[in-house]
mmCIF file of C-alpha atoms in Angstrom:
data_model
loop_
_atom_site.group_PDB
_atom_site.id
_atom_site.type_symbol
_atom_site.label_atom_id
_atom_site.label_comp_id
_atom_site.label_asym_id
_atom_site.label_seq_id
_atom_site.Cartn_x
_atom_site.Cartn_y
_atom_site.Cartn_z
ATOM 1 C CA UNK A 196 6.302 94.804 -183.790
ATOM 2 C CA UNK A 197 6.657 90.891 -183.932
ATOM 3 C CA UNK A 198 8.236 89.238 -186.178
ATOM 4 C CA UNK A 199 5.002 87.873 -187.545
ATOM 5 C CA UNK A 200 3.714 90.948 -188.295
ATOM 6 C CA UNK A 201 6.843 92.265 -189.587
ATOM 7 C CA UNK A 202 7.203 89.378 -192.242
ATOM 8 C CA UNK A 203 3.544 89.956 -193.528
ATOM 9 C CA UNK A 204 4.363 93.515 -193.536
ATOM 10 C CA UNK A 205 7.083 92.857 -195.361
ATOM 11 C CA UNK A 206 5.064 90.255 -197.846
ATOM 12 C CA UNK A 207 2.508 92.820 -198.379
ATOM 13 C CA UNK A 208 4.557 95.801 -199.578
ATOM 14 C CA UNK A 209 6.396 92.808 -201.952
ATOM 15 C CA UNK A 210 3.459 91.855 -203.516
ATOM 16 C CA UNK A 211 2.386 95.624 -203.822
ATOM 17 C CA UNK A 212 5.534 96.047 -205.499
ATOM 18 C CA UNK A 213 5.817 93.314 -207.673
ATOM 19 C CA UNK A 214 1.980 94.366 -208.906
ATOM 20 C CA UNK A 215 2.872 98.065 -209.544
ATOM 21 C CA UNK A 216 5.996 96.511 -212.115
ATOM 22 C CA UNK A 217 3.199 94.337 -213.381
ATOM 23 C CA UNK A 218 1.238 96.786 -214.478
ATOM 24 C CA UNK A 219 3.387 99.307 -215.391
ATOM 25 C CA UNK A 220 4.967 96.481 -218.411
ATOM 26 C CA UNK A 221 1.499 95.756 -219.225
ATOM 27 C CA UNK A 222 0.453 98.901 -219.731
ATOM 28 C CA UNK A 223 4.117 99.753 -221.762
ATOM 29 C CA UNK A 224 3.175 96.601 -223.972
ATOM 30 C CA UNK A 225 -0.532 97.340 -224.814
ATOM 31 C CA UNK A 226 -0.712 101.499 -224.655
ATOM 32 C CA UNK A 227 2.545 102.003 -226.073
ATOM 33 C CA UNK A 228 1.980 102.311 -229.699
ATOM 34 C CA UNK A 229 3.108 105.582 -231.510
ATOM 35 C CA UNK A 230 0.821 106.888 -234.670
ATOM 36 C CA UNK A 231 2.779 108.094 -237.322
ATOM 37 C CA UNK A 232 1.295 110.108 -239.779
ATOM 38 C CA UNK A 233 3.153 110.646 -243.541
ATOM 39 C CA UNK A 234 2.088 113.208 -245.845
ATOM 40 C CA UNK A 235 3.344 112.082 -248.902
ATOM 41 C CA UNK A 236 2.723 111.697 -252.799
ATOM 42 C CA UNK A 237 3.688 108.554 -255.397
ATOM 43 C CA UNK A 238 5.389 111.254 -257.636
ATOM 44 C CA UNK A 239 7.988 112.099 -254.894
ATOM 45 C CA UNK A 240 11.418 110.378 -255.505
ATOM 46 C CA UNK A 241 12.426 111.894 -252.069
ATOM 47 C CA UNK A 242 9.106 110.268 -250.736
ATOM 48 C CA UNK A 243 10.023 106.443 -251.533
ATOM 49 C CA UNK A 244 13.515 106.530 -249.933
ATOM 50 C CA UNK A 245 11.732 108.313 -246.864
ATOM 51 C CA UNK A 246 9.632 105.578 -246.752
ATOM 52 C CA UNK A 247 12.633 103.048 -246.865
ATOM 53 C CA UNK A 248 14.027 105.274 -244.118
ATOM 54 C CA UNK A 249 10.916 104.542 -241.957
ATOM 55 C CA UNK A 250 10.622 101.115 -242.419
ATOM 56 C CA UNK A 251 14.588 100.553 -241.387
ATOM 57 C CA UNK A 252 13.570 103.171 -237.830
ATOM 58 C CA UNK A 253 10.721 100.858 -237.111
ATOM 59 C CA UNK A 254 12.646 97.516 -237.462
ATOM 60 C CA UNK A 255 14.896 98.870 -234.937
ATOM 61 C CA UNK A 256 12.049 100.534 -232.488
ATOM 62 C CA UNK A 257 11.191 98.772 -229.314
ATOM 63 C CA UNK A 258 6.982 99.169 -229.555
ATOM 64 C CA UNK A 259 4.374 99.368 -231.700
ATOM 65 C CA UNK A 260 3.711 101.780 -234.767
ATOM 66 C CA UNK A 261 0.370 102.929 -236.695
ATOM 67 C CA UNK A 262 1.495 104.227 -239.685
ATOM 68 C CA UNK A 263 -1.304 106.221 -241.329
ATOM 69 C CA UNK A 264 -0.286 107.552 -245.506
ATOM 70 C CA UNK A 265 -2.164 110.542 -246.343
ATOM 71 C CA UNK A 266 -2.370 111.952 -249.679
ATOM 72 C CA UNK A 267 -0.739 115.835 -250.636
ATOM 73 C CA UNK A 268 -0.811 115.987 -254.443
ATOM 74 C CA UNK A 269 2.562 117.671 -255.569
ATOM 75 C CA UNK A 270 1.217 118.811 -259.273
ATOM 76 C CA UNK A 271 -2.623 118.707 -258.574
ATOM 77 C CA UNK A 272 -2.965 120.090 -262.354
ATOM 78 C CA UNK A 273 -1.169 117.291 -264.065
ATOM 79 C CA UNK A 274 -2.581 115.674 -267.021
ATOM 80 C CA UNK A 275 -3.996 111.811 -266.013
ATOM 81 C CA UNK A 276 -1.024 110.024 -267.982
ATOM 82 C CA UNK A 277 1.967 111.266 -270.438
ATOM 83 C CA UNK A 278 3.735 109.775 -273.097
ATOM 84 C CA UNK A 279 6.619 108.012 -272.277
ATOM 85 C CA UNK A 280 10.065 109.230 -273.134
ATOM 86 C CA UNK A 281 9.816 112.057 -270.895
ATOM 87 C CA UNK A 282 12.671 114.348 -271.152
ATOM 88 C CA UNK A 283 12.187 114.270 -267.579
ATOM 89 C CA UNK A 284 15.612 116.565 -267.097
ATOM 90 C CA UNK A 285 13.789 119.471 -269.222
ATOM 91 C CA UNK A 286 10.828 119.195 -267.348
ATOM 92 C CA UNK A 287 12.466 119.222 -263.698
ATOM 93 C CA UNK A 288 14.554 122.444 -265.471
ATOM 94 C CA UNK A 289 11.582 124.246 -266.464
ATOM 95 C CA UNK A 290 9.901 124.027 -262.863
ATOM 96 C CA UNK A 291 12.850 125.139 -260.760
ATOM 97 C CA UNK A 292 14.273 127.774 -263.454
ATOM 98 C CA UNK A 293 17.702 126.117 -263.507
ATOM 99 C CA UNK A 294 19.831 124.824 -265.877
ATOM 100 C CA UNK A 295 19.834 121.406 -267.343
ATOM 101 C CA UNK A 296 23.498 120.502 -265.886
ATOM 102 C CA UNK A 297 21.583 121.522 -262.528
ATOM 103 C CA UNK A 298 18.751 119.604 -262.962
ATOM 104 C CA UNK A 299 20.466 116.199 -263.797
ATOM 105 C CA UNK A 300 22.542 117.219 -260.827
ATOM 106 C CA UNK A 301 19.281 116.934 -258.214
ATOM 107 C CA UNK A 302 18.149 113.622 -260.263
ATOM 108 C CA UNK A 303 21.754 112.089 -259.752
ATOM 109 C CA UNK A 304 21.581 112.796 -255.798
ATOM 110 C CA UNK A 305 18.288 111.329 -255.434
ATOM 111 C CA UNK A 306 19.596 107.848 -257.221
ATOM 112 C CA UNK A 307 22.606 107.702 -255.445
ATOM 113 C CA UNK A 308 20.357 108.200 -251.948
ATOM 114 C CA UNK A 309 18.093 105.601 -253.245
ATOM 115 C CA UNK A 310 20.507 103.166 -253.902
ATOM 116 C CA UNK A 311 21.681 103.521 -250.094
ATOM 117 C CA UNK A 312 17.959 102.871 -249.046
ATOM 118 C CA UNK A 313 17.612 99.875 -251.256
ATOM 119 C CA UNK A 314 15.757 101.810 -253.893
ATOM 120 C CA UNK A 315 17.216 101.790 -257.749
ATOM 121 C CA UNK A 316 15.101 104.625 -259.287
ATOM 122 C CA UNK A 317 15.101 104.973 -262.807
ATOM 123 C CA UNK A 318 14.697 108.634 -264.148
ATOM 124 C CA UNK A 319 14.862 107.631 -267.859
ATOM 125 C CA UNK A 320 11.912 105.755 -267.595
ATOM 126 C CA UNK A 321 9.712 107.949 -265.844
ATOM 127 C CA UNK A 322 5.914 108.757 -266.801
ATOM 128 C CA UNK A 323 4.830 111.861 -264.683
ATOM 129 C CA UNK A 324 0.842 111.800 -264.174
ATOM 130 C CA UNK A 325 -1.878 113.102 -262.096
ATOM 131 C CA UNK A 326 -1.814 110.866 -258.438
ATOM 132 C CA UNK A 327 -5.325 111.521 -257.280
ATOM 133 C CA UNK A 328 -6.787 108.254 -258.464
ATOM 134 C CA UNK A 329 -3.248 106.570 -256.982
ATOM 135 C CA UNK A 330 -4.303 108.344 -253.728
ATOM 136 C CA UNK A 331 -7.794 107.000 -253.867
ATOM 137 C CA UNK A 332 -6.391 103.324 -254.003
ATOM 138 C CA UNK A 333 -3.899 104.169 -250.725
ATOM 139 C CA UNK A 334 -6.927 104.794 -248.736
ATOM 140 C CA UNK A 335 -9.131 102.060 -249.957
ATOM 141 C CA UNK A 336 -6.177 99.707 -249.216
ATOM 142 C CA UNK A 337 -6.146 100.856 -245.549
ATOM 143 C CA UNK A 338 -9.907 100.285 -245.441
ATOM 144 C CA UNK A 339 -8.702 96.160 -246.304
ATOM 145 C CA UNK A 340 -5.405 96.345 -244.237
ATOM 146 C CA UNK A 341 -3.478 96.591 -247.678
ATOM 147 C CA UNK A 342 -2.162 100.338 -247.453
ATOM 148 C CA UNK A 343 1.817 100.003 -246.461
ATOM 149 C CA UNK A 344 1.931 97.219 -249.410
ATOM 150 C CA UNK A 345 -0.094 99.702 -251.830
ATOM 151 C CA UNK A 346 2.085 102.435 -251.233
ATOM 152 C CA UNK A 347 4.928 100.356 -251.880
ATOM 153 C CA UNK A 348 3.731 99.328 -254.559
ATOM 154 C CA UNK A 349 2.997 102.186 -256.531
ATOM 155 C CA UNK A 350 6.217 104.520 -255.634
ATOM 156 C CA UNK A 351 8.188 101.991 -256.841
ATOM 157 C CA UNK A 352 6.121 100.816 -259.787
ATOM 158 C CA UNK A 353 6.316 104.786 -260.875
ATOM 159 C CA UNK A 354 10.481 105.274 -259.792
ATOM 160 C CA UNK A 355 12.142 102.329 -260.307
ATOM 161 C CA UNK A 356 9.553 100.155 -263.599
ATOM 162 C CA UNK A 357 8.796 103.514 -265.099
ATOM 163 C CA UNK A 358 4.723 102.743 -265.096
ATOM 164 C CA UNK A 359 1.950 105.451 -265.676
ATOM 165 C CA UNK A 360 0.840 106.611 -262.148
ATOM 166 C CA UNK A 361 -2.414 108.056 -263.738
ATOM 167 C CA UNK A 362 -2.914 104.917 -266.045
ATOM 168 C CA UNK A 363 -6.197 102.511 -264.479
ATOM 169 C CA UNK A 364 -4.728 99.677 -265.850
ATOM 170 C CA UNK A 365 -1.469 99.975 -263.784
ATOM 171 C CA UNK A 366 -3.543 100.990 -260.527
ATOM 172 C CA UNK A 367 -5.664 97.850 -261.731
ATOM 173 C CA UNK A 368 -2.744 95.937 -261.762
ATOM 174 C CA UNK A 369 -1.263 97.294 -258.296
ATOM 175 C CA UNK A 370 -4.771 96.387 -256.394
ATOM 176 C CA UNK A 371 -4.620 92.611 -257.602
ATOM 177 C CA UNK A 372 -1.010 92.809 -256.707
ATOM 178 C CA UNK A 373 -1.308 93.482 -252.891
ATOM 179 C CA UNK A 374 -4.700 90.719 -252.842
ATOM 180 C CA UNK A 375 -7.879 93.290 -253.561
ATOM 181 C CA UNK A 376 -10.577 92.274 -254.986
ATOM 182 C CA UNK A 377 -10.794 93.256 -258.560
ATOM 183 C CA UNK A 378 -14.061 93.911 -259.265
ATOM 184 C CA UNK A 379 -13.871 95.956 -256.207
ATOM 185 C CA UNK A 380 -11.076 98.063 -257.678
ATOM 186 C CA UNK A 381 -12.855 98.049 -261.010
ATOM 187 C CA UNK A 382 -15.772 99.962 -259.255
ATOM 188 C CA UNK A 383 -13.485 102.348 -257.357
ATOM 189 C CA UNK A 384 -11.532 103.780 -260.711
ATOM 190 C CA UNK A 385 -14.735 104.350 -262.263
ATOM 191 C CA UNK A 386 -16.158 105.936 -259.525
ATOM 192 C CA UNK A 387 -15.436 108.513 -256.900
ATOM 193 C CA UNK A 388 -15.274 106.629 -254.087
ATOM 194 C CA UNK A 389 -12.125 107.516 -251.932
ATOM 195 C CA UNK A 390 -12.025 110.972 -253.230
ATOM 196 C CA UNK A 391 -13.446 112.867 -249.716
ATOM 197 C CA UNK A 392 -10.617 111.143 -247.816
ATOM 198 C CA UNK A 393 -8.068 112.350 -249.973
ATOM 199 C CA UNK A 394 -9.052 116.276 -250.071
ATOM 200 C CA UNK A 395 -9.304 115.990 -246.609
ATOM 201 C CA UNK A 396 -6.243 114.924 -246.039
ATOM 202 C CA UNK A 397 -5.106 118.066 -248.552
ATOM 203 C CA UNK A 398 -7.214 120.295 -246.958
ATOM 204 C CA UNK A 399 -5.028 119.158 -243.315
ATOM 205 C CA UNK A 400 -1.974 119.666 -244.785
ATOM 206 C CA UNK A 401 -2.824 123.227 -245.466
ATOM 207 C CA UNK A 402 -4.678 123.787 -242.238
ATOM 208 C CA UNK A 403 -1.007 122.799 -240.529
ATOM 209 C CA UNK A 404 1.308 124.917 -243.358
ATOM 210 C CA UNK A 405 2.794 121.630 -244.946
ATOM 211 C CA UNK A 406 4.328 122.683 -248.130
ATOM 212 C CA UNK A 407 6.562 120.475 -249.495
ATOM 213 C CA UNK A 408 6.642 116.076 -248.804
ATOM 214 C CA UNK A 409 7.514 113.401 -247.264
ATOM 215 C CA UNK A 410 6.340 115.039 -243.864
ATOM 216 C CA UNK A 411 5.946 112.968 -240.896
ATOM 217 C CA UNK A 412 3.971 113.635 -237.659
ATOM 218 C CA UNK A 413 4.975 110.790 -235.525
ATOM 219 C CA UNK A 414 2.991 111.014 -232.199
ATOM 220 C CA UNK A 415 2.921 114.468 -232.496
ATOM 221 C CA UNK A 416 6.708 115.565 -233.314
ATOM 222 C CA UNK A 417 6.989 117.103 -236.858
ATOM 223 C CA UNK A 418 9.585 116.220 -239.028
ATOM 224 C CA UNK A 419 9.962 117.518 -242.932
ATOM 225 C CA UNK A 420 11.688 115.734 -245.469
ATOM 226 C CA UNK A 421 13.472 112.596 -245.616
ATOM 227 C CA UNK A 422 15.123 111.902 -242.378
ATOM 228 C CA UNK A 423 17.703 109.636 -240.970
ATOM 229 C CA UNK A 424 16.478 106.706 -240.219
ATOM 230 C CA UNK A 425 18.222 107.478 -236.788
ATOM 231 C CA UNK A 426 16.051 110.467 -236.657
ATOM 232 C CA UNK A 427 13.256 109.288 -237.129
ATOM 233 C CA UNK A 428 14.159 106.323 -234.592
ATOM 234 C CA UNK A 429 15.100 109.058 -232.016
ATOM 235 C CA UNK A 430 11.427 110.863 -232.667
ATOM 236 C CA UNK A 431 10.041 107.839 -232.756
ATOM 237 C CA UNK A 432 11.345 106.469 -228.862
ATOM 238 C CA UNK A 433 10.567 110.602 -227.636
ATOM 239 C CA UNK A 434 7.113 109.894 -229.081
ATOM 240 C CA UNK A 435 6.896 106.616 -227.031
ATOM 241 C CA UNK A 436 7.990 107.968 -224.032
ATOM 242 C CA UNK A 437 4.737 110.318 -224.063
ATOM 243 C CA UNK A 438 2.662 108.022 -224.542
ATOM 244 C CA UNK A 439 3.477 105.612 -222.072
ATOM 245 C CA UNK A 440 3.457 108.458 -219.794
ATOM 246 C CA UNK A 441 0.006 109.159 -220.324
ATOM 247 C CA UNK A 442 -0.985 106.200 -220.278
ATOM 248 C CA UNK A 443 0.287 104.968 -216.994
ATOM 249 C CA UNK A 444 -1.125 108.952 -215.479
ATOM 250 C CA UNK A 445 -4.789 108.041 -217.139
ATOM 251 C CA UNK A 446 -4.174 104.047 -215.339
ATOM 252 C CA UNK A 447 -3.269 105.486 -211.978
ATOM 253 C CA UNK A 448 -6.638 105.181 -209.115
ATOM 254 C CA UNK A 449 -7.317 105.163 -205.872
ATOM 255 C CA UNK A 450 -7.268 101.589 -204.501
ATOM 256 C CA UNK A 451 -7.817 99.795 -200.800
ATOM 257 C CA UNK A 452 -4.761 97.476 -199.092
ATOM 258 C CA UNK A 453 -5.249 95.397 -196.294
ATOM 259 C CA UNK A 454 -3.688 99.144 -194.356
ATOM 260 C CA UNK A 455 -6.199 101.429 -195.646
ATOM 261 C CA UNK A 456 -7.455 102.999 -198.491
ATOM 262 C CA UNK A 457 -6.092 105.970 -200.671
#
């Protein structure tokens, strides 16, 4: 072979090359984003510094993240609002059969991890509730881009402010907070809009056995309770790893050089 030929042999498999690396980081930077999927109610304590937990993994994660909040209702039953003063001790007593001294014991734990995640929860000031209507504003925040602020929102309006979770005016007060309309948000706490998406996303979490919250699917890996941020980091790059795989398999066709075709 010449040298000629040689050289454009040589320029050819380059620029082959140099394509394949081409599209390979494209398809990284525009496939690559991992769904994560949070089962998860405002009356959680565990479920706000999960959250925090989440938020730290993705600030360190190379890619892209969908982070979808679905609704599982802890106390379905619950009265719409209680008085405040809760004895909220008693009550957390009463519904694991354990002592008082135990009870204040689980309440101090979840502080002190809060306070590592950023979170100062306030126990004295909680107003337990029924979260339905709560969950009915998450998802009609998604539906206006608003749901990560909403969510924020309201766990820490309930854990750390001590406000009614059930009470319209607060939820009122939390959609004008993260920019919805309000005579939008009027019309959804008088109505039952929203409500379909939330028992479907109850009627999931039964289908796949979840039983107790936070619980994260994140691209497909399952992870109950809250994690490590480092954990969830760790599922979070395994989960991108898939998908990037798939997506460069499903990008992958036959194709014609100036040699032949394959």
């Amino acid at each position: 072979m010449t040298s000629a030929l040689l050289m454009r042999s040589h320029l050819r498999l380059s620029t082959l090359a140099r394509l394949s690396r081409h599209k390979s980081t494209k398809i990284e930077k525009m496939s690559a984003v991992v769904d994560v999927n949070v089962w998860s109610d405002i009356a959680c304590p565990w479920c706000l510094v999960g959250k925090k937990r989440l938020d730290k993994a993705i600030e360190q994660f190379d890619g892209q993240v969908r982070v979808h909040w679905r609704a599982f209702e802890l106390n379905p039953a619950a009265e719409r609002e209680s008085p405040p003063n809760v004895d909220y001790v008693g009550k957390l007593a009463a519904k694991y059969h354990v002592s008082d001294a135990q009870a204040k014991g689980f309440i101090d734990r979840m502080v002190e991890a809060g306070r590592e995640d950023g979170v100062n929860m306030d126990f004295s000031k909680i107003r337990p509730g029924n979260t339905f209507d709560a969950h009915r504003m998450i998802h009609y925040a998604d539906e206006k881009g608003k749901q990560d602020e909403m969510k924020e929102f309201l766990l820490r309006g309930y854990l750390e402010r001590g406000e009614s979770i059930g009470s319209h005016e607060f939820l009122q007060r939390a959609g004008e907070a993260v920019g919805l309309d309000a005579k939008e948000v009027e019309d959804l706490l008088s109505s039952k809009q929203c409500a379909d998406e939330v028992l479907a996303d109850e009627a999931e979490a039964r289908r796949n056995r979840v039983s107790g919250v936070p619980y994260f699917v994140i691209g497909g890996i399952p992870l109950s309770g809250a994690q490590p941020s480092d954990t969830i980091l760790h599922a979070l790059n395994k989960a991108k790893a898939v998908v990037v795989a798939e997506a460069q398999s499903e990008a992958k066709g036959s194709f014609c050089t100036v040699d032949g075709c394959t």
